Amino acid sequence: MQRRDLVSEAMCGPRVLLLPAAIILCYLMTDSYRCVAAQKKNSCYVQDGRADCSRLSLSAVPPNLPWNITSLDMSHNRLVAIPPHSLSPYPGLLHLNVSYNSITKLDQGLCQTLPLLQTLNVGHNEVHMLEQKDMSHCTSLIGLSMASNRLKLKGEPFVALQSLKFLDVSKNNLLSAKLGSHPQLPSLEELNLAFSSFATLKKDDFAFLNHSSSLQVLNLSSVSLKTLEPGCFKPISGLHTLIMDGSNIGTLIISKLCSELSVTAIDVLSLQKMKLVTLTNTTFTGLQTTNLTLLDLSGNGMGKIEEGSFQWLSSLQTLILADNNIKHLTKGTLKGLKSLKKLSLRKALVKSKTSSTPIIDDFSFQPLSTLESLNLQRTSVRDITEHTFTGLTSLKELDMSWSSYTSLKVITNKTLISLAGSPLRTLNLTGTAIVNINPGSFSGLRNLTKLLLDFNFIKQILTGKEFEGLGQIQEIHMSNNHQTVNLSSTSFVNVPSLRVLTLGKSLTVTALNLNPSPFRPLTNLTFLDLSNNNIANIRENLLDGLVNLKVLKLQHNNFARLWKSANLGGPVLFLKGAQNLLSLQMDSNGLDEIPKEALRGLNNLHELSLANNLLNSLKGQIFDDLISLRILRLQKNLITAVRPEVFETPMSNLSVLVMDKNPFDCTCESILWFVTWLNKTNTTSVPGLRDQYKCNTPLLYFNHSLMDFETLSCKDMAPFHALYIMSSIAVIMLTVAALLVRFHGWRILFYWNITINRILGFSDAKVEEGREFEYDAYVIHAEEDASWVEKRMAPLENDKCKFCLEDEHSIPGMSQLESIVENMRKSRKILFVVTEKLLQDPWCTRFTAHHALHQVIEDSRDSVILVFLQDVHDYKLSRSLFLRRGMLRPCCVLDWPVHKERVPAFQQKLLIALGMTNRLER
Ligand SMILES: *[C@@H]1O[C@H](CO)[C@@H](O)[C@H](O)[C@H]1NC(C)=O
Ligand SMILES: *[C@@H]1O[C@H](CO)[C@@H](O)[C@H](O)[C@H]1NC(C)=O
Ligand SMILES: *[C@@H]1O[C@H](CO)[C@@H](O)[C@H](O)[C@H]1NC(C)=O
Ligand SMILES: *[C@@H]1O[C@H](CO)[C@@H](O)[C@H](O)[C@H]1NC(C)=O
Ligand SMILES: *[C@@H]1O[C@H](CO)[C@@H](O)[C@H](O)[C@H]1NC(C)=O
Ligand SMILES: *[C@@H]1O[C@H](CO)[C@@H](O)[C@H](O)[C@H]1NC(C)=O
Ligand SMILES: *[C@@H]1O[C@H](CO)[C@@H](O)[C@H](O)[C@H]1NC(C)=O
């Protein structure tokens, strides 16, 4: 349909811009005074040379608009006239809209004042008398609308309109189609006479258009013609389009109309809503000689179409029979439509309470060998047989969506067999109450590329046989099937060419828990929708081999467990198989974790949607492979911190970020980087940044916008922070060192000495070990303890074990000192019998011990044994003997037992200590 209404369109254009106008700019004064208007417009809105002054209750054209405006909309105001002088400030005006006012008269000066005027809309006013002089200067006018006035034409009012292409005089209750008595309007292309009151088209009514060779469209909607004089369309034989919608004329007059049209170039005929209940085999006879290509008969409540009704329309390409009430299509109904390409029977065959289910006879469509598109949407037909669609040898598209055909409930290999001869590409069975698809149901449809099965009740396990024979299929849509479709590993083995597969809200909860994966054969799959299935169990191999998969929709499932680190056997990294994904949607899955490896390798991912989950703290680097990300959605999660470790990579190239409604923690640590990023970014759009991004913690910022966060406070702290860390480390190290020195200085010194000795080669442990010793131990004790030594140590002496006791073994001819030194040298071990007395014995402490220690260090011998007869404090020990318990191996520190029965054990220990190697092993 080409019902053009360019006049009003051009005039109303600027108003469209106003519809969403919430905050608008306006130039009010001549010095382009700018103001921000509130919701309700109270002044004209000017943009790009167009002034919109509609709906302002104005009673005159505002004098202070920019002088150079080209379009002025004064519609819906209170004008009663358009005095030419009121428009004289705007001589460049091309378009003037004064519709919906109360204008009673067109002023002849108007077109003089506006010599460039091209369109004038005076619709919905009260113009009554229209005379020649009113428009005598409107020679450049291209469009004129005078719709909905009370026009009474006097003389030849349109005679001056040499350039006029569009004339609308509809809704004026004109009593004749004759707008003039001699030829005029040479440029007219479209004439609208809708809602006129005349009932007769006289032979010479259109004679005034005798020279209007370009007239193409005539609108006679709702004109209740009763008489058509022969030859009435002759003056306008170039007519292409006739619109008769809503005109209440019977079948007979239509038949007459068609005969009259036979002399025209009629191409499009619209006969909608004309209460045309019956078509007879002669209704369109008159159109036999025309080249009519489009006939619209929709909304006629048509119940009966006689066989052969369309036989005259051999050029018809499009037939629209939508919204009718056809009871019966027979072999003869569509006879003769030899060129038909498109047939719409949308809601044309319907079942009502009072009528029976319509019938489509076998072979009804056989005459339509050129038909490419058949629309049977929302129809109700008793049966589809093996021959219903026979003969549709060019059919490419069949739409039976939302229809009720009992034969579609269970589709078998016979149901659609009549389409086997059609090169069908698209079959739409959406909403047709299918419950079961038997093996081989589509096997005849070898050229089918698109199969739509959404919104059905399919309840079965897809074994793969259902899709047998669909060798060219690229898309199968099976969403919204009440979650009763079950899959098997072979479900799609017969459709390896599939590119699009939608199974949203269709699968049973166990449908995907299969090995091997049902999608395994679909190497060309690019789009997979598994959303809204509540599925919790899938396997890691689900997407294996889907190297071409670009879009994956998994929202509204139950995948939270699969990505938990605590999942038995580790997280299920099911995206491994689909490394070329562009878009991944996993919203509303209850996810609270994203494993480190889950999004690995998705270098091409453009869009990632994880909204409405429970994500809180995200691990670093989980998004690091998403280098191509453009759209990231994370709204409505529990994210508190947005840190660069996680988000720097995915956000580096983003064009859209949606992350609102998260409980952000507005502290320097959690949010500083993000706020800085948001402030800096000029390439990423972040919708609702001001109102939807709120801080949750700390209390200071609670419910404030994220952008209110003071980044400055963090920047000031940065150097202090580093300083703080450094000084802390220094203090800790000092403390440790001090403590170490305080409590272990001696130990350090001791080993330092030994190490130095060893390095400087004062002694060689190996050599030392092999040295011949005379004694096994040199015993140092206080005089008071001599009796203990006598009693306890002497008995241990035998052939293998000899002690050197100070008094007994002084070497003749040597001073006491020299003799001590010599004896120590000859002893493997030096044994101190430690008591308080020993420590007080100045001789012992000052010399013996010192020398013994000297010897130990010099030889780097671990040769000291301490036998404690009393409990002596370590501190005193170190003061007098420069030794501590901790310096010696535990077995070289012995305590004289209190209990007698342990004495043998003590002796045993002592012998072991004496036998220990002297080499330092620590
Ligand atoms: C109209 O004139 C003003 C200056 O008076 C100029 O700024 C503006 O661009 C002009 N508009 C058009 C559509 O020519
Ligand atoms: C129209 O139908 C009638 C019977 O209903 C038949 O007699 C007549 O031949 C048909 N006319 C044409 C042109 O098919
Ligand atoms: C249709 O299916 C039945 C079994 O359900 C089978 O016997 C018959 O051969 C099939 N027909 C065709 C044309 O495949
Ligand atoms: C399917 O299309 C091919 C060309 O693409 C054509 O040769 C073949 O005849 C068509 N099949 C049917 C059943 O029309
Ligand atoms: C997959 O697509 C490629 C390229 O479009 C095509 O050559 C190939 O035949 C397709 N594979 C299958 C199994 O249809
Ligand atoms: C955003 O950046 C501007 C300078 O580009 C700066 O003046 C402003 O303080 C910044 N705001 C925040 C919240 O960082
Ligand atoms: C964004 O800002 C940067 C500097 O901050 C500038 O180089 C770049 O051209 C800007 N891009 C756009 C699209 O404005």
mmCIF file of C-alpha atoms and ligand atoms in Angstrom, residues 420-423 425 444 446-447, ligand 4:
data_model
loop_
_atom_site.group_PDB
_atom_site.id
_atom_site.type_symbol
_atom_site.label_atom_id
_atom_site.label_comp_id
_atom_site.label_asym_id
_atom_site.label_seq_id
_atom_site.Cartn_x
_atom_site.Cartn_y
_atom_site.Cartn_z
ATOM 1 C CA ALA A 420 8.471 -32.717 -0.556
ATOM 2 C CA GLY A 421 8.251 -31.222 -4.017
ATOM 3 C CA SER A 422 8.789 -27.669 -2.777
ATOM 4 C CA PRO A 423 12.201 -26.055 -2.442
ATOM 5 C CA ARG A 425 13.690 -22.885 2.890
ATOM 6 C CA GLY A 444 11.147 -34.513 2.380
ATOM 7 C CA ARG A 446 15.822 -31.351 1.654
ATOM 8 C CA ASN A 447 16.276 -27.659 0.958
HETATM 9 C C1 LIG B 4 16.849 -27.803 -3.710
HETATM 10 O O1 LIG B 4 17.657 -26.788 -4.259
HETATM 11 C C2 LIG B 4 18.433 -27.226 -5.339
HETATM 12 C C3 LIG B 4 19.253 -26.054 -5.751
HETATM 13 O O2 LIG B 4 19.766 -25.412 -4.650
HETATM 14 C C4 LIG B 4 17.565 -27.722 -6.459
HETATM 15 O O3 LIG B 4 18.362 -28.196 -7.490
HETATM 16 C C5 LIG B 4 16.680 -28.821 -5.916
HETATM 17 O O4 LIG B 4 15.805 -29.239 -6.916
HETATM 18 C C6 LIG B 4 15.906 -28.354 -4.730
HETATM 19 N N1 LIG B 4 15.144 -29.429 -4.154
HETATM 20 C C7 LIG B 4 13.832 -29.484 -4.224
HETATM 21 C C8 LIG B 4 13.181 -30.608 -3.545
HETATM 22 O O5 LIG B 4 13.198 -28.640 -4.822
#
